[in-house]
JSON list of C-alpha atoms in Angstrom, two decimals:
[
{"chain": "A", "resi": 6, "resn": "MET", "atom": "CA", "xyz": [0.14, 0.08, -0.05]},
{"chain": "A", "resi": 7, "resn": "SER", "atom": "CA", "xyz": [1.53, 3.43, -1.13]},
{"chain": "A", "resi": 8, "resn": "LEU", "atom": "CA", "xyz": [0.09, 6.22, 0.81]},
{"chain": "A", "resi": 9, "resn": "LYS", "atom": "CA", "xyz": [2.45, 9.01, -0.39]},
{"chain": "A", "resi": 10, "resn": "THR", "atom": "CA", "xyz": [1.95, 10.92, 3.00]},
{"chain": "A", "resi": 11, "resn": "VAL", "atom": "CA", "xyz": [3.97, 13.31, 4.88]},
{"chain": "A", "resi": 12, "resn": "PHE", "atom": "CA", "xyz": [3.62, 11.95, 8.76]},
{"chain": "A", "resi": 13, "resn": "ALA", "atom": "CA", "xyz": [5.42, 14.28, 11.05]},
{"chain": "A", "resi": 14, "resn": "LEU", "atom": "CA", "xyz": [7.76, 17.04, 11.42]},
{"chain": "A", "resi": 15, "resn": "ILE", "atom": "CA", "xyz": [10.39, 17.29, 14.47]},
{"chain": "A", "resi": 16, "resn": "ILE", "atom": "CA", "xyz": [12.45, 20.30, 14.85]},
{"chain": "A", "resi": 17, "resn": "ILE", "atom": "CA", "xyz": [15.61, 19.91, 16.98]},
{"chain": "A", "resi": 18, "resn": "ASN", "atom": "CA", "xyz": [17.76, 23.34, 18.09]},
{"chain": "A", "resi": 19, "resn": "LYS", "atom": "CA", "xyz": [21.73, 23.08, 17.37]},
{"chain": "A", "resi": 20, "resn": "ALA", "atom": "CA", "xyz": [21.84, 21.91, 21.20]},
{"chain": "A", "resi": 21, "resn": "GLY", "atom": "CA", "xyz": [19.73, 18.98, 20.41]},
{"chain": "A", "resi": 22, "resn": "GLY", "atom": "CA", "xyz": [16.54, 19.77, 22.38]},
{"chain": "A", "resi": 23, "resn": "LEU", "atom": "CA", "xyz": [13.28, 19.34, 20.81]},
{"chain": "A", "resi": 24, "resn": "VAL", "atom": "CA", "xyz": [11.94, 22.67, 20.13]},
{"chain": "A", "resi": 25, "resn": "TYR", "atom": "CA", "xyz": [8.80, 21.63, 17.71]},
{"chain": "A", "resi": 26, "resn": "ASN", "atom": "CA", "xyz": [6.82, 18.23, 17.08]},
{"chain": "A", "resi": 27, "resn": "LYS", "atom": "CA", "xyz": [3.82, 17.83, 14.88]},
{"chain": "A", "resi": 28, "resn": "THR", "atom": "CA", "xyz": [2.12, 14.84, 13.86]},
{"chain": "A", "resi": 29, "resn": "PHE", "atom": "CA", "xyz": [0.29, 15.34, 10.64]},
{"chain": "A", "resi": 30, "resn": "TYR", "atom": "CA", "xyz": [-1.35, 11.83, 9.67]},
{"chain": "A", "resi": 31, "resn": "GLU", "atom": "CA", "xyz": [-2.17, 9.77, 12.88]},
{"chain": "A", "resi": 32, "resn": "GLY", "atom": "CA", "xyz": [-2.64, 6.36, 10.72]},
{"chain": "A", "resi": 33, "resn": "GLY", "atom": "CA", "xyz": [0.88, 6.24, 9.38]},
{"chain": "A", "resi": 34, "resn": "LEU", "atom": "CA", "xyz": [3.45, 5.99, 12.33]},
{"chain": "A", "resi": 35, "resn": "ARG", "atom": "CA", "xyz": [2.61, 4.35, 15.93]},
{"chain": "A", "resi": 36, "resn": "LYS", "atom": "CA", "xyz": [1.79, 7.26, 18.20]},
{"chain": "A", "resi": 37, "resn": "ILE", "atom": "CA", "xyz": [4.62, 8.13, 20.56]},
{"chain": "A", "resi": 38, "resn": "SER", "atom": "CA", "xyz": [4.45, 10.27, 23.56]},
{"chain": "A", "resi": 39, "resn": "THR", "atom": "CA", "xyz": [6.18, 13.75, 24.07]},
{"chain": "A", "resi": 40, "resn": "ASN", "atom": "CA", "xyz": [8.91, 12.12, 26.10]},
{"chain": "A", "resi": 41, "resn": "ASP", "atom": "CA", "xyz": [9.63, 9.62, 23.24]},
{"chain": "A", "resi": 42, "resn": "TYR", "atom": "CA", "xyz": [9.73, 12.81, 21.14]},
{"chain": "A", "resi": 43, "resn": "LEU", "atom": "CA", "xyz": [12.50, 14.31, 23.46]},
{"chain": "A", "resi": 44, "resn": "VAL", "atom": "CA", "xyz": [14.48, 11.07, 23.34]},
{"chain": "A", "resi": 45, "resn": "LEU", "atom": "CA", "xyz": [14.04, 10.81, 19.36]},
{"chain": "A", "resi": 46, "resn": "ALA", "atom": "CA", "xyz": [15.39, 14.65, 19.07]},
{"chain": "A", "resi": 47, "resn": "GLY", "atom": "CA", "xyz": [18.47, 13.81, 21.43]},
{"chain": "A", "resi": 48, "resn": "THR", "atom": "CA", "xyz": [19.25, 10.19, 20.18]},
{"chain": "A", "resi": 49, "resn": "PHE", "atom": "CA", "xyz": [19.03, 12.09, 16.68]},
{"chain": "A", "resi": 50, "resn": "HIS", "atom": "CA", "xyz": [21.39, 14.60, 17.80]},
{"chain": "A", "resi": 51, "resn": "GLY", "atom": "CA", "xyz": [23.84, 12.45, 18.61]},
{"chain": "A", "resi": 52, "resn": "VAL", "atom": "CA", "xyz": [24.21, 10.27, 15.64]},
{"chain": "A", "resi": 53, "resn": "HIS", "atom": "CA", "xyz": [24.12, 13.20, 13.20]},
{"chain": "A", "resi": 54, "resn": "ALA", "atom": "CA", "xyz": [27.03, 14.53, 15.08]},
{"chain": "A", "resi": 55, "resn": "ILE", "atom": "CA", "xyz": [28.84, 11.30, 15.02]},
{"chain": "A", "resi": 56, "resn": "ALA", "atom": "CA", "xyz": [27.99, 10.47, 11.53]},
{"chain": "A", "resi": 57, "resn": "SER", "atom": "CA", "xyz": [29.83, 14.08, 10.26]},
{"chain": "A", "resi": 58, "resn": "ARG", "atom": "CA", "xyz": [32.68, 12.85, 11.69]},
{"chain": "A", "resi": 59, "resn": "LEU", "atom": "CA", "xyz": [32.86, 9.65, 10.36]},
{"chain": "A", "resi": 60, "resn": "ASN", "atom": "CA", "xyz": [33.15, 10.66, 6.67]},
{"chain": "A", "resi": 61, "resn": "PRO", "atom": "CA", "xyz": [36.88, 10.38, 5.65]},
{"chain": "A", "resi": 62, "resn": "VAL", "atom": "CA", "xyz": [36.81, 13.51, 3.26]},
{"chain": "A", "resi": 63, "resn": "ARG", "atom": "CA", "xyz": [34.96, 16.24, 5.23]},
{"chain": "A", "resi": 64, "resn": "PRO", "atom": "CA", "xyz": [32.78, 18.46, 3.27]},
{"chain": "A", "resi": 65, "resn": "GLU", "atom": "CA", "xyz": [32.14, 21.50, 3.89]},
{"chain": "A", "resi": 66, "resn": "PRO", "atom": "CA", "xyz": [29.57, 22.04, 6.10]},
{"chain": "A", "resi": 67, "resn": "SER", "atom": "CA", "xyz": [29.80, 18.59, 7.16]},
{"chain": "A", "resi": 68, "resn": "SER", "atom": "CA", "xyz": [26.14, 16.91, 6.57]},
{"chain": "A", "resi": 69, "resn": "GLY", "atom": "CA", "xyz": [25.92, 13.89, 8.77]},
{"chain": "A", "resi": 70, "resn": "LEU", "atom": "CA", "xyz": [23.11, 11.63, 8.52]},
{"chain": "A", "resi": 71, "resn": "GLU", "atom": "CA", "xyz": [20.57, 12.93, 5.99]},
{"chain": "A", "resi": 72, "resn": "VAL", "atom": "CA", "xyz": [18.31, 10.18, 5.29]},
{"chain": "A", "resi": 73, "resn": "LEU", "atom": "CA", "xyz": [16.95, 6.94, 7.20]},
{"chain": "A", "resi": 74, "resn": "GLU", "atom": "CA", "xyz": [14.74, 4.69, 5.08]},
{"chain": "A", "resi": 75, "resn": "THR", "atom": "CA", "xyz": [12.93, 1.86, 6.12]},
{"chain": "A", "resi": 76, "resn": "GLU", "atom": "CA", "xyz": [9.99, -0.11, 4.29]},
{"chain": "A", "resi": 77, "resn": "ASN", "atom": "CA", "xyz": [7.45, 1.95, 6.39]},
{"chain": "A", "resi": 78, "resn": "PHE", "atom": "CA", "xyz": [8.99, 5.45, 6.50]},
{"chain": "A", "resi": 79, "resn": "ARG", "atom": "CA", "xyz": [11.36, 7.48, 5.36]},
{"chain": "A", "resi": 80, "resn": "LEU", "atom": "CA", "xyz": [13.10, 9.97, 7.88]},
{"chain": "A", "resi": 81, "resn": "GLN", "atom": "CA", "xyz": [14.97, 12.61, 5.90]},
{"chain": "A", "resi": 82, "resn": "CYS", "atom": "CA", "xyz": [16.85, 15.68, 7.65]},
{"chain": "A", "resi": 83, "resn": "PHE", "atom": "CA", "xyz": [17.41, 19.38, 6.44]},
{"chain": "A", "resi": 84, "resn": "ASN", "atom": "CA", "xyz": [19.99, 21.12, 8.81]},
{"chain": "A", "resi": 85, "resn": "THR", "atom": "CA", "xyz": [19.95, 24.59, 8.38]},
{"chain": "A", "resi": 86, "resn": "LEU", "atom": "CA", "xyz": [23.04, 26.97, 8.41]},
{"chain": "A", "resi": 87, "resn": "THR", "atom": "CA", "xyz": [22.53, 27.79, 12.15]},
{"chain": "A", "resi": 88, "resn": "GLY", "atom": "CA", "xyz": [22.29, 24.22, 13.15]},
{"chain": "A", "resi": 89, "resn": "THR", "atom": "CA", "xyz": [18.72, 23.83, 13.47]},
{"chain": "A", "resi": 90, "resn": "LYS", "atom": "CA", "xyz": [17.64, 20.56, 12.23]},
{"chain": "A", "resi": 91, "resn": "PHE", "atom": "CA", "xyz": [14.40, 19.63, 10.17]},
{"chain": "A", "resi": 92, "resn": "LEU", "atom": "CA", "xyz": [13.39, 16.17, 10.62]},
{"chain": "A", "resi": 93, "resn": "LEU", "atom": "CA", "xyz": [10.40, 15.19, 8.39]},
{"chain": "A", "resi": 94, "resn": "PHE", "atom": "CA", "xyz": [8.66, 11.81, 8.34]},
{"chain": "A", "resi": 95, "resn": "THR", "atom": "CA", "xyz": [7.33, 10.35, 5.32]},
{"chain": "A", "resi": 96, "resn": "ASP", "atom": "CA", "xyz": [5.94, 7.41, 3.42]},
{"chain": "A", "resi": 97, "resn": "SER", "atom": "CA", "xyz": [9.01, 5.89, 1.82]},
{"chain": "A", "resi": 98, "resn": "THR", "atom": "CA", "xyz": [7.72, 6.28, -1.57]},
{"chain": "A", "resi": 99, "resn": "GLN", "atom": "CA", "xyz": [6.85, 10.28, -1.03]},
{"chain": "A", "resi": 100, "resn": "ALA", "atom": "CA", "xyz": [8.09, 12.23, -3.87]},
{"chain": "A", "resi": 101, "resn": "ASN", "atom": "CA", "xyz": [10.07, 15.51, -3.58]},
{"chain": "A", "resi": 102, "resn": "VAL", "atom": "CA", "xyz": [10.70, 15.40, -0.11]},
{"chain": "A", "resi": 103, "resn": "ASP", "atom": "CA", "xyz": [13.73, 17.65, -0.02]},
{"chain": "A", "resi": 104, "resn": "VAL", "atom": "CA", "xyz": [11.58, 20.35, -1.65]},
{"chain": "A", "resi": 105, "resn": "THR", "atom": "CA", "xyz": [8.60, 19.76, 0.92]},
{"chain": "A", "resi": 106, "resn": "ILE", "atom": "CA", "xyz": [11.31, 20.07, 3.72]},
{"chain": "A", "resi": 107, "resn": "LYS", "atom": "CA", "xyz": [12.72, 23.49, 2.42]},
{"chain": "A", "resi": 108, "resn": "ARG", "atom": "CA", "xyz": [8.98, 24.71, 1.99]},
{"chain": "A", "resi": 109, "resn": "MET", "atom": "CA", "xyz": [8.74, 24.09, 5.65]},
{"chain": "A", "resi": 110, "resn": "TYR", "atom": "CA", "xyz": [11.88, 25.72, 6.47]},
{"chain": "A", "resi": 111, "resn": "ASP", "atom": "CA", "xyz": [10.58, 28.97, 4.30]},
{"chain": "A", "resi": 112, "resn": "LEU", "atom": "CA", "xyz": [7.45, 28.62, 6.71]},
{"chain": "A", "resi": 113, "resn": "TYR", "atom": "CA", "xyz": [9.83, 28.38, 9.84]},
{"chain": "A", "resi": 114, "resn": "SER", "atom": "CA", "xyz": [11.85, 31.57, 8.79]},
{"chain": "A", "resi": 115, "resn": "ASP", "atom": "CA", "xyz": [8.72, 33.56, 7.60]},
{"chain": "A", "resi": 116, "resn": "TYR", "atom": "CA", "xyz": [6.71, 32.93, 10.70]},
{"chain": "A", "resi": 117, "resn": "VAL", "atom": "CA", "xyz": [8.68, 31.73, 13.42]},
{"chain": "A", "resi": 118, "resn": "MET", "atom": "CA", "xyz": [11.96, 33.47, 13.07]},
{"chain": "A", "resi": 119, "resn": "LYS", "atom": "CA", "xyz": [10.54, 36.74, 12.03]},
{"chain": "A", "resi": 120, "resn": "ASN", "atom": "CA", "xyz": [8.30, 36.85, 15.06]},
{"chain": "A", "resi": 121, "resn": "PRO", "atom": "CA", "xyz": [9.41, 39.55, 17.57]},
{"chain": "A", "resi": 122, "resn": "PHE", "atom": "CA", "xyz": [8.38, 37.38, 20.56]},
{"chain": "A", "resi": 123, "resn": "TYR", "atom": "CA", "xyz": [10.10, 34.07, 19.55]},
{"chain": "A", "resi": 124, "resn": "ALA", "atom": "CA", "xyz": [13.25, 33.37, 21.70]},
{"chain": "A", "resi": 125, "resn": "LEU", "atom": "CA", "xyz": [16.09, 31.41, 19.71]},
{"chain": "A", "resi": 126, "resn": "GLU", "atom": "CA", "xyz": [16.43, 28.09, 20.74]},
{"chain": "A", "resi": 127, "resn": "MET", "atom": "CA", "xyz": [13.14, 27.57, 22.57]},
{"chain": "A", "resi": 128, "resn": "PRO", "atom": "CA", "xyz": [10.00, 25.64, 22.06]},
{"chain": "A", "resi": 129, "resn": "ILE", "atom": "CA", "xyz": [7.76, 27.21, 19.12]},
{"chain": "A", "resi": 130, "resn": "ARG", "atom": "CA", "xyz": [4.66, 28.54, 20.21]},
{"chain": "A", "resi": 131, "resn": "CYS", "atom": "CA", "xyz": [3.20, 30.02, 17.19]},
{"chain": "A", "resi": 132, "resn": "ASP", "atom": "CA", "xyz": [-0.23, 29.61, 15.98]},
{"chain": "A", "resi": 133, "resn": "ILE", "atom": "CA", "xyz": [-0.07, 31.04, 12.41]},
{"chain": "A", "resi": 134, "resn": "PHE", "atom": "CA", "xyz": [3.04, 28.78, 11.96]},
{"chain": "A", "resi": 135, "resn": "ASP", "atom": "CA", "xyz": [0.93, 26.11, 12.82]},
{"chain": "A", "resi": 136, "resn": "ARG", "atom": "CA", "xyz": [-2.04, 26.81, 10.62]},
{"chain": "A", "resi": 137, "resn": "LYS", "atom": "CA", "xyz": [0.40, 27.72, 7.29]},
{"chain": "A", "resi": 138, "resn": "LEU", "atom": "CA", "xyz": [2.26, 24.45, 7.69]},
{"chain": "A", "resi": 139, "resn": "SER", "atom": "CA", "xyz": [-0.68, 22.43, 8.47]},
{"chain": "A", "resi": 140, "resn": "SER", "atom": "CA", "xyz": [-2.56, 23.89, 5.37]},
{"chain": "A", "resi": 141, "resn": "TYR", "atom": "CA", "xyz": [0.62, 22.89, 3.39]},
{"chain": "A", "resi": 142, "resn": "ILE", "atom": "CA", "xyz": [1.07, 19.21, 4.61]},
{"chain": "A", "resi": 143, "resn": "ARG", "atom": "CA", "xyz": [-2.95, 19.07, 4.04]},
{"chain": "A", "resi": 144, "resn": "GLU", "atom": "CA", "xyz": [-2.39, 19.96, 0.55]},
{"chain": "A", "resi": 145, "resn": "ILE", "atom": "CA", "xyz": [0.46, 17.43, 0.08]},
{"chain": "A", "resi": 146, "resn": "ASN", "atom": "CA", "xyz": [-1.64, 14.62, 2.02]},
{"chain": "A", "resi": 147, "resn": "ASN", "atom": "CA", "xyz": [-4.73, 14.95, -0.14]},
{"chain": "A", "resi": 148, "resn": "ARG", "atom": "CA", "xyz": [-3.09, 14.86, -3.45]}
]
């Protein structure tokens, strides 16, 4: 069965802390608790840091773990220049994941980073970002 669906987004700050998580499609992945999201964020941050050092030819900037693919889902990481990581969980057959994750980063830039009330590296609480992100993912998941 091919869903071609975006399941969830996790945003991790440069220190490895979870600053945002959102599930878009409940039927795709097993529901996990907020504590599990925190553990996942910290674990991914550590693995990403180790993977970036394993490459014998160090690219600039070093990339670390970019994609983790299983038969049930794909986890793609977009690492920003500031060290913030966007982890997007999709169906393993989802096309153009890089375009999707970069559009999510654009929404983050427009509605979170330009918000004068947002404190860097802190959890994201921005209603307009939630609405715009949900609207964008609804378009993708309803294709």
